[in-house]
Tab-separated table of C-alpha atoms in Angstrom:
chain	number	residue	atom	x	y	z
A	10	UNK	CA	0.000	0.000	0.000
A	11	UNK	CA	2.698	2.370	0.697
A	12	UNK	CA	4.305	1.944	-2.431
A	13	UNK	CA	0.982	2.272	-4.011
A	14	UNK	CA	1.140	5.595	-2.608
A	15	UNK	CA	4.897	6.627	-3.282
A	16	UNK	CA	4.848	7.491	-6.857
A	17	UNK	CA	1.470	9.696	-6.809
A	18	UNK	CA	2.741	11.714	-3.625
A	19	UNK	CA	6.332	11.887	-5.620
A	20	UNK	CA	4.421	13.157	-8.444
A	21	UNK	CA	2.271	15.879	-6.212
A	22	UNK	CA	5.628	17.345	-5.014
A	23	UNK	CA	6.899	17.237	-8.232
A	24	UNK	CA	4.382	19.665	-9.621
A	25	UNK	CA	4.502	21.435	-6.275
A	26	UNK	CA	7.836	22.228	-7.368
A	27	UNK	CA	7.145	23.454	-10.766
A	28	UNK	CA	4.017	25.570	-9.320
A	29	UNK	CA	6.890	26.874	-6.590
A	30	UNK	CA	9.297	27.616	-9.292
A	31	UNK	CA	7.218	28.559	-12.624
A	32	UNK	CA	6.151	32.519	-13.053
A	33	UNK	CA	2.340	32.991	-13.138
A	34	UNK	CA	1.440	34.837	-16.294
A	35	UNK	CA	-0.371	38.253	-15.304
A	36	UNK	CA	-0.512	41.573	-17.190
A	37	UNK	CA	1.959	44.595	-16.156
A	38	UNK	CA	-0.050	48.304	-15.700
A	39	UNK	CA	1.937	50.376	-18.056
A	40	UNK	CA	1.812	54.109	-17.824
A	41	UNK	CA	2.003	55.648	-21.471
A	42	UNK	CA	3.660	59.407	-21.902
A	43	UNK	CA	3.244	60.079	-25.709
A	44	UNK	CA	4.836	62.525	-28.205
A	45	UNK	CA	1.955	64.574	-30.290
A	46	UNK	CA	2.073	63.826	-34.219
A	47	UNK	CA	3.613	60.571	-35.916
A	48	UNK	CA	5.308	59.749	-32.501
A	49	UNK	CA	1.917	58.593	-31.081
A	50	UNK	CA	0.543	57.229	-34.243
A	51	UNK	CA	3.733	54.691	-34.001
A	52	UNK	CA	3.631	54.116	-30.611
A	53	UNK	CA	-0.347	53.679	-30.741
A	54	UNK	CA	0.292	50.355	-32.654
A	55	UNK	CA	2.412	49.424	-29.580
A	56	UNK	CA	-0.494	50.234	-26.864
A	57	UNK	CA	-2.888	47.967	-28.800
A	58	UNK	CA	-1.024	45.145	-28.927
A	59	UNK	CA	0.138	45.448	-25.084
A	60	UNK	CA	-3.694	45.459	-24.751
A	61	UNK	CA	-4.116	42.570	-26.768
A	62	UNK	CA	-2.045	40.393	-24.738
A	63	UNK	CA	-3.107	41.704	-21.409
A	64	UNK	CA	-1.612	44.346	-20.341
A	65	UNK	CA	-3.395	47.634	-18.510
A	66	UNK	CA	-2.274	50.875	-20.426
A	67	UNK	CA	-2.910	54.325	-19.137
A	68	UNK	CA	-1.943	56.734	-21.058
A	69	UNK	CA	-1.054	60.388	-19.959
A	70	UNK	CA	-1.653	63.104	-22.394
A	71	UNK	CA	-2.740	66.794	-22.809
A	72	UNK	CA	-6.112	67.874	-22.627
A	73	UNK	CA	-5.419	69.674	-26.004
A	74	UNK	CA	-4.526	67.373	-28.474
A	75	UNK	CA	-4.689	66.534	-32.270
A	76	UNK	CA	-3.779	62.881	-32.712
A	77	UNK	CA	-4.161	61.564	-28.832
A	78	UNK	CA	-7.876	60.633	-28.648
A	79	UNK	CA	-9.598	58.195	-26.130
A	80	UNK	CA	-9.460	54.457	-27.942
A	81	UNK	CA	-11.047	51.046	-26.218
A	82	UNK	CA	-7.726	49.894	-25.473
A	83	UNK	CA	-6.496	52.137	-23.224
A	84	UNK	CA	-7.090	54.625	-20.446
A	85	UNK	CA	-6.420	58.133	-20.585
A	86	UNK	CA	-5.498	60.330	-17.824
A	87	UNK	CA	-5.690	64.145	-19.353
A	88	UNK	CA	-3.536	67.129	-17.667
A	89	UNK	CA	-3.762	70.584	-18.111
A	90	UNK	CA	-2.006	72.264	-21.543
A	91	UNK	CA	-1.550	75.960	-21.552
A	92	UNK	CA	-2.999	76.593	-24.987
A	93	UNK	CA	-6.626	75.996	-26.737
A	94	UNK	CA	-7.234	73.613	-29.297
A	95	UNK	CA	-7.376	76.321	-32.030
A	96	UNK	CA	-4.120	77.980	-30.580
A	97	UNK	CA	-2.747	74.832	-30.665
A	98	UNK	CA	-3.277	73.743	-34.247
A	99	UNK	CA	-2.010	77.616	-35.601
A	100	UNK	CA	1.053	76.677	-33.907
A	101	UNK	CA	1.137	73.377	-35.325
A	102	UNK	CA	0.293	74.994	-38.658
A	103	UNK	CA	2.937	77.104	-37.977
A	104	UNK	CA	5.795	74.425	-38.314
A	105	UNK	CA	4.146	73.208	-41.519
A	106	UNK	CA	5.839	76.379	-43.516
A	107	UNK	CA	8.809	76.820	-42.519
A	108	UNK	CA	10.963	75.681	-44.991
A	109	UNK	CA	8.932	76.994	-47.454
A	110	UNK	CA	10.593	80.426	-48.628
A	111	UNK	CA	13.853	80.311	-50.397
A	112	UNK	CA	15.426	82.708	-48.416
A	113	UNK	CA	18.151	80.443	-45.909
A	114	UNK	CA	17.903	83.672	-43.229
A	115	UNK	CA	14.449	83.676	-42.983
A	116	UNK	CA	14.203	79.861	-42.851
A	117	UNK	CA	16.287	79.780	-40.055
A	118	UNK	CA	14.671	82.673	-38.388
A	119	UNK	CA	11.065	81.114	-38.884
A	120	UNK	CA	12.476	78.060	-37.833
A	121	UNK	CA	14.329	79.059	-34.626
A	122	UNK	CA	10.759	81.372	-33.604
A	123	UNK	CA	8.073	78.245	-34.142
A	124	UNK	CA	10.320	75.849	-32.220
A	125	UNK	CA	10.722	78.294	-29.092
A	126	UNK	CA	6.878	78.776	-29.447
A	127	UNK	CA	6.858	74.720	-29.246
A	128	UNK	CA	9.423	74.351	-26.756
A	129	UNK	CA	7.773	76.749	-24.485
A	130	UNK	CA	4.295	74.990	-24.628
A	131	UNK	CA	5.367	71.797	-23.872
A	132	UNK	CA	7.466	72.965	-21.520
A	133	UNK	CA	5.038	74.964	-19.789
A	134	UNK	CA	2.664	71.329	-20.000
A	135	UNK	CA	5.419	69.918	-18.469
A	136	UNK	CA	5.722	72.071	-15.394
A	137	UNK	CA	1.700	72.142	-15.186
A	138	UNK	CA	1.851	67.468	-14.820
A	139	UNK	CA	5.060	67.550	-12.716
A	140	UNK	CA	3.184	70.395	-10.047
A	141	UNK	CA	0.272	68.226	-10.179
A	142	UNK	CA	-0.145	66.773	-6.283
A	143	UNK	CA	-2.715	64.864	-6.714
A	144	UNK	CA	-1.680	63.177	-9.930
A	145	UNK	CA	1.609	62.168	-9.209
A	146	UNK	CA	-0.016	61.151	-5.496
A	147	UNK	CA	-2.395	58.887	-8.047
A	148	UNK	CA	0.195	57.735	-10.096
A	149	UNK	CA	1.932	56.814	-6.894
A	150	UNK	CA	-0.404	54.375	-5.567
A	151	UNK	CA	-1.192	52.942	-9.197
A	152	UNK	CA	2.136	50.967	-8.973
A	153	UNK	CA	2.949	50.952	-12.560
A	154	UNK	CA	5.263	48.113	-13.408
A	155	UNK	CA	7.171	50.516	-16.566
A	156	UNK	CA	6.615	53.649	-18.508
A	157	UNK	CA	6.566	53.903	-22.371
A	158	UNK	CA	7.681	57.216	-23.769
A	159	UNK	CA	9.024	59.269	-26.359
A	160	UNK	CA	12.241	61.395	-24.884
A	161	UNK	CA	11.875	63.386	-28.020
A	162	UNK	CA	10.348	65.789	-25.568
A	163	UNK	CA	11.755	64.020	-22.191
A	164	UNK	CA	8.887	65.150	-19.742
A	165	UNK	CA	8.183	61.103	-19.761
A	166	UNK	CA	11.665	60.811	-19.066
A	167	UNK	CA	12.041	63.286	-15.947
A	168	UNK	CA	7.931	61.767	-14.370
A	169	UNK	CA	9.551	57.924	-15.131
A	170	UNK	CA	12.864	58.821	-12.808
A	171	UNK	CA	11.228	60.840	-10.774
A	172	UNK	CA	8.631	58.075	-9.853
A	173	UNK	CA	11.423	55.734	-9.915
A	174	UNK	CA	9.733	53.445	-12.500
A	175	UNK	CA	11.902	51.810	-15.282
A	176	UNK	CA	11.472	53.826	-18.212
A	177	UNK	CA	11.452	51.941	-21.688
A	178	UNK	CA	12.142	54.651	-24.442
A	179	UNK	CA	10.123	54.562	-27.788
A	180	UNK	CA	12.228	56.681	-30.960
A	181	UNK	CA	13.186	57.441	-33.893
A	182	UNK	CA	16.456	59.333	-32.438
A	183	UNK	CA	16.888	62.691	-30.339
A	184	UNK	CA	19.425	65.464	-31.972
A	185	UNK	CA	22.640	66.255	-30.587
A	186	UNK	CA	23.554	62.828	-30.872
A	187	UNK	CA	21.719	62.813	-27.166
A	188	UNK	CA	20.397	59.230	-27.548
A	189	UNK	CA	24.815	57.988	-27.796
A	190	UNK	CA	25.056	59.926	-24.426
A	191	UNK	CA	22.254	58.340	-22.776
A	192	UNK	CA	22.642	54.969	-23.791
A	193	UNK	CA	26.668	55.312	-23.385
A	194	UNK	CA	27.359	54.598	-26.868
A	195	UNK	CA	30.595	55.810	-28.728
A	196	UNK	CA	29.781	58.217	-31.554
A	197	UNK	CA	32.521	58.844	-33.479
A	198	UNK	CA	32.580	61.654	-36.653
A	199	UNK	CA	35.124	59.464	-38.888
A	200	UNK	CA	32.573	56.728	-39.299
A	201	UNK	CA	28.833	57.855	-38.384
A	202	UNK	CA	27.115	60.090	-40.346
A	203	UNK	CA	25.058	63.007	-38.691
A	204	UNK	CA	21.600	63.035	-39.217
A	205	UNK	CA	20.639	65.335	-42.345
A	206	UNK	CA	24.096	65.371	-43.669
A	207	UNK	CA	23.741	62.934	-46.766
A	208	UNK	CA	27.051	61.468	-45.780
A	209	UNK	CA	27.506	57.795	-46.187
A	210	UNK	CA	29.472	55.526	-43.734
A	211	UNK	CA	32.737	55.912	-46.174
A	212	UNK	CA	33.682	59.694	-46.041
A	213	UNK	CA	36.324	62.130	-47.492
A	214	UNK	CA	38.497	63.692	-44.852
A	215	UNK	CA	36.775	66.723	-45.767
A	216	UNK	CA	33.709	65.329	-45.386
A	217	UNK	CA	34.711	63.536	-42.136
A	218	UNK	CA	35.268	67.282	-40.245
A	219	UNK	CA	32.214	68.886	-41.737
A	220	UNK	CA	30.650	65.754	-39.749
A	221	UNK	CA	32.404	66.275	-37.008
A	222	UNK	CA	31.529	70.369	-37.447
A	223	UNK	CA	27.848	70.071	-37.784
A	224	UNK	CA	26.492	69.248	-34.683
A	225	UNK	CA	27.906	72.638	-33.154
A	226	UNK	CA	25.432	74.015	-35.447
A	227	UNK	CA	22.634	72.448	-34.373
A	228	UNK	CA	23.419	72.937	-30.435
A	229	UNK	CA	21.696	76.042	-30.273
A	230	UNK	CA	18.002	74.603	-31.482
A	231	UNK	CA	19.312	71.702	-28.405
A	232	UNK	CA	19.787	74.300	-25.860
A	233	UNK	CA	16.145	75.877	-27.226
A	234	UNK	CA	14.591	72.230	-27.081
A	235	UNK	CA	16.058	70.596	-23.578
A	236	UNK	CA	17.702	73.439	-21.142
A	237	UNK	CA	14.044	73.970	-19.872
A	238	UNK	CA	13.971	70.498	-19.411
A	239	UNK	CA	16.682	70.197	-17.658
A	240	UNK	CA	15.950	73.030	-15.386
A	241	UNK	CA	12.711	71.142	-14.322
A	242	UNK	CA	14.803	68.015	-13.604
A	243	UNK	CA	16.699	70.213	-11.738
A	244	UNK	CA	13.992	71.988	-9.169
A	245	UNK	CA	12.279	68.108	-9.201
A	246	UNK	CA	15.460	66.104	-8.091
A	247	UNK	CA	16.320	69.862	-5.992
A	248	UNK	CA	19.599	69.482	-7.228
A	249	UNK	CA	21.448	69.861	-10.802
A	250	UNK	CA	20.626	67.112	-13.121
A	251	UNK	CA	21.567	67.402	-16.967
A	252	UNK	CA	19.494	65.505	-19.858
A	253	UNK	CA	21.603	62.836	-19.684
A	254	UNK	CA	21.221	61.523	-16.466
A	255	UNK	CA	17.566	61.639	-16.776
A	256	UNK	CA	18.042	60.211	-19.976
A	257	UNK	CA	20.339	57.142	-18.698
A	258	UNK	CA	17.572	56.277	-16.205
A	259	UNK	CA	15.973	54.136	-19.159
A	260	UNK	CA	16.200	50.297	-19.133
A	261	UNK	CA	15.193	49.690	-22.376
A	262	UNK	CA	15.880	51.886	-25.846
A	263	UNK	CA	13.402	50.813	-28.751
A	264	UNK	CA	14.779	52.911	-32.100
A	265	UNK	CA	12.501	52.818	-34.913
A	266	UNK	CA	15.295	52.282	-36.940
A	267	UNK	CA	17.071	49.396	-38.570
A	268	UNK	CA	20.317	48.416	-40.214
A	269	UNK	CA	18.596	47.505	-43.658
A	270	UNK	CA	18.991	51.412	-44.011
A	271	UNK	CA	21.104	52.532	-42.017
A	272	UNK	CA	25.334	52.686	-41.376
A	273	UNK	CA	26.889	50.414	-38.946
A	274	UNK	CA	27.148	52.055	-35.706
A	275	UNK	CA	28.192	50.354	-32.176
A	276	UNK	CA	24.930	49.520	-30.058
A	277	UNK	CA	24.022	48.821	-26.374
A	278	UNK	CA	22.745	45.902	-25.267
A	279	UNK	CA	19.433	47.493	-23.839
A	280	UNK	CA	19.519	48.973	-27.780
A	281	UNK	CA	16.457	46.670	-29.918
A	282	UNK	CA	16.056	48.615	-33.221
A	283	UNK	CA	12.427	47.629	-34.300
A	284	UNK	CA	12.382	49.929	-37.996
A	285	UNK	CA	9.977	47.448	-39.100
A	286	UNK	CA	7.104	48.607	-36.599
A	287	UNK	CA	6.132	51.105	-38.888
A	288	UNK	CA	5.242	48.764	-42.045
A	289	UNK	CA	1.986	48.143	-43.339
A	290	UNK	CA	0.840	44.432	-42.420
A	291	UNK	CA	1.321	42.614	-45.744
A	292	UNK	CA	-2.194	41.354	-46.892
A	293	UNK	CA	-3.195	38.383	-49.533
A	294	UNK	CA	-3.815	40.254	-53.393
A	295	UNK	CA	-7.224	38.915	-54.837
A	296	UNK	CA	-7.472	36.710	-57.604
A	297	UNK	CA	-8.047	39.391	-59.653
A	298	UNK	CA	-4.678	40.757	-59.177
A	299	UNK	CA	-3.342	37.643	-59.721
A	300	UNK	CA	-4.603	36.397	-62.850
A	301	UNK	CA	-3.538	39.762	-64.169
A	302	UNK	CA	-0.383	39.474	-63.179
A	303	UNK	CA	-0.474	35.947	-64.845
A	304	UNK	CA	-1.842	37.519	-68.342
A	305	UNK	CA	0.936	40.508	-67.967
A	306	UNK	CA	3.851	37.580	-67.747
A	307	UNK	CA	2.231	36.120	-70.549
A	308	UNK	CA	2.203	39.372	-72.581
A	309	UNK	CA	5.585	39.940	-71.554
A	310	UNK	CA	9.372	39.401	-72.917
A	311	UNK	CA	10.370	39.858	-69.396
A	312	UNK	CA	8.889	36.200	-68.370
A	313	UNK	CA	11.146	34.634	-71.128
A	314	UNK	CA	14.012	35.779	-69.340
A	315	UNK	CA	13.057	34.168	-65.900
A	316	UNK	CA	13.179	31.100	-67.956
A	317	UNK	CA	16.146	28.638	-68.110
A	318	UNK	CA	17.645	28.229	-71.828
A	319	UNK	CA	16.481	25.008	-71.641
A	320	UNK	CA	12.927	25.832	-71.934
A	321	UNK	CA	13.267	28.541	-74.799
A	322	UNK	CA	14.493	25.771	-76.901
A	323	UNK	CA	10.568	23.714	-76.588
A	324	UNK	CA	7.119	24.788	-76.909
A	325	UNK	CA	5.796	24.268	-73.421
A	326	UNK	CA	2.052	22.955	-73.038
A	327	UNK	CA	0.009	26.206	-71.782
A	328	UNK	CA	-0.839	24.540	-68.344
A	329	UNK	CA	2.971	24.228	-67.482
A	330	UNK	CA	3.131	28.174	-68.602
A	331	UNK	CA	0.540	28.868	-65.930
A	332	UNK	CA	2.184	26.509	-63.451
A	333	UNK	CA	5.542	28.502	-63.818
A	334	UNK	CA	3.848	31.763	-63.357
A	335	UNK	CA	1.868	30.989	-60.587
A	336	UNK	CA	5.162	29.986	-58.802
A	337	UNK	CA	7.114	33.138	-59.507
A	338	UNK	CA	4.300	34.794	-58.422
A	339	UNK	CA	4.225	33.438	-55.389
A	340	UNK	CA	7.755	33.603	-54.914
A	341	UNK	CA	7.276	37.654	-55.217
């Protein structure tokens, strides 16, 4: 009787064991801080399917918005925004025409005056969520598990360290060459091309100190952008904190980028380039598109050229023509 018993209680303590051992499955609360514009259309993808496999998302956004609406799959938490909806979308409007006169002066100038106007709204939004008591208090007690955000505009950034949450960054790159110093990455001129520069990985030496020249050109849109930013870090933490030690609080870097298009460049291990996010889900063509792709081959000298020599030299039965089509077709 006792051995009748051995292997079943052997077998209870096994799974015990694996019960003891094995991670339950359970959804993380996430607490969203998007960018406005493409930057939440990209990263709205990402809610969805953190949704669709069971995760809680709240997302924390302006009251005054263009793209951020209220969708099934998430909740929003709205803060206050120091402009109106119309204001807001003539300053938007704003950035559209810039580069439109010829003039390089007065592109710069226009430039320079709609990105301060930005800067200061956003920094001003900024300043309005972090002074909010009683939501941080309610982000608090929410116990978020990690916060998704675009350091673009690092106000996600500064709330994620400041409620000592990990922070998992969503991009497409910051200027400067910011994202190197947060991550820790070496940057050098000789072989990485600045953004906007046209330059290839292979360079001239000219070319290689123009690259190493042109980001002193662009520090003074930086300093517009992220010194505000860095003076609320500053009066948060009530100490001095630069933009990259808020910006090296991130455990995670996700850069809408990939290799396919651009240069080699060294990379972190918390560095997962995901370019491919943005692509359109391939879908099935109708029958209709295929059969007229079939009658095009058939029309064409182009599909006696996929053939091998071989089959020049015979005249195939019309089925086998439509056999080989069908295959390269589906091998497109």
């Amino acid at each position: 009787m006792a051995t009748a018993l051995q292997v079943p209680l052997r077998g209870l303590l096994g799974l015990l064991l694996i019960a003891c051992v094995t991670p339950w499955a359970e959804g993380w609360k996430v607490l969203v801080v998007p960018m406005e514009g493409s930057h939440w259309l990209s990263m709205k993808d990402v809610v969805r399917q953190l949704h669709a496999r069971g995760h809680q998302a709240v997302v924390l956004a302006p009251e005054v918005s263009l793209h951020i609406k209220g969708e099934d799959f998430f909740t929003v938490n709205f803060y206050t925004f120091p402009y109106t909806q119309e204001e807001y979308k003539n300053m938007m409007d704003e950035g559209k025409f810039v580069f439109e006169t010829q003039n390089y002066l007065e592109s710069l100038f226009k430039a320079v005056t709609s990105f301060k106007k930005f800067t200061a709204a956003y920094e001003r939004s900024c300043v309005e969520l972090l002074r909010n008591n009683s939501l941080i208090s309610q982000l608090n007690s929410s116990s978020f598990d990690v916060v998704l955000t675009d350091p673009v505009f690092p106000c996600g950034a500064v709330l994620a360290k400041y409620l000592s949450i990990p922070a998992v960054f969503f991009l497409r790159g910051i200027p400067c060459g910011l994202d190197f110093e947060g991550t820790g990455c070496p940057n050098p001129s000789s072989y990485i091309p600045q953004l906007l520069t046209t330059y290839s990985d292979h360079m001239t030496f000219l070319q290689r100190v123009k690259n190493m020249l042109y980001p002193l050109g662009l520090k003074f849109f930086c300093h517009i952008a992220f010194s505000p930013f860095e003076s609320i870090a500053s009066e948060v933490f009530q100490g001095e904190v630069s933009l990259v030690d808020v910006l090296s609080h991130a455990s995670v870097w996700l850069f809408r980028g990939d290799f396919v298009l651009e240069y080699p460049r060294p990379i972190m291990p918390n560095m997962v380039f995901i370019g491919g996010i943005n692509c359109v889900s391939r879908k099935s063509l109708s029958q209709v598109c295929i059969a007229a792709f079939i009658q095009s081959m058939f029309q064409q000298e182009t599909f006696l050229k996929l053939l091998p020599r071989a089959y020049l030299s015979t005249r195939l039965p019309k089925d086998v023509y439509l056999f080989i089509c069908t295959s390269l077709w589906r091998g497109i």
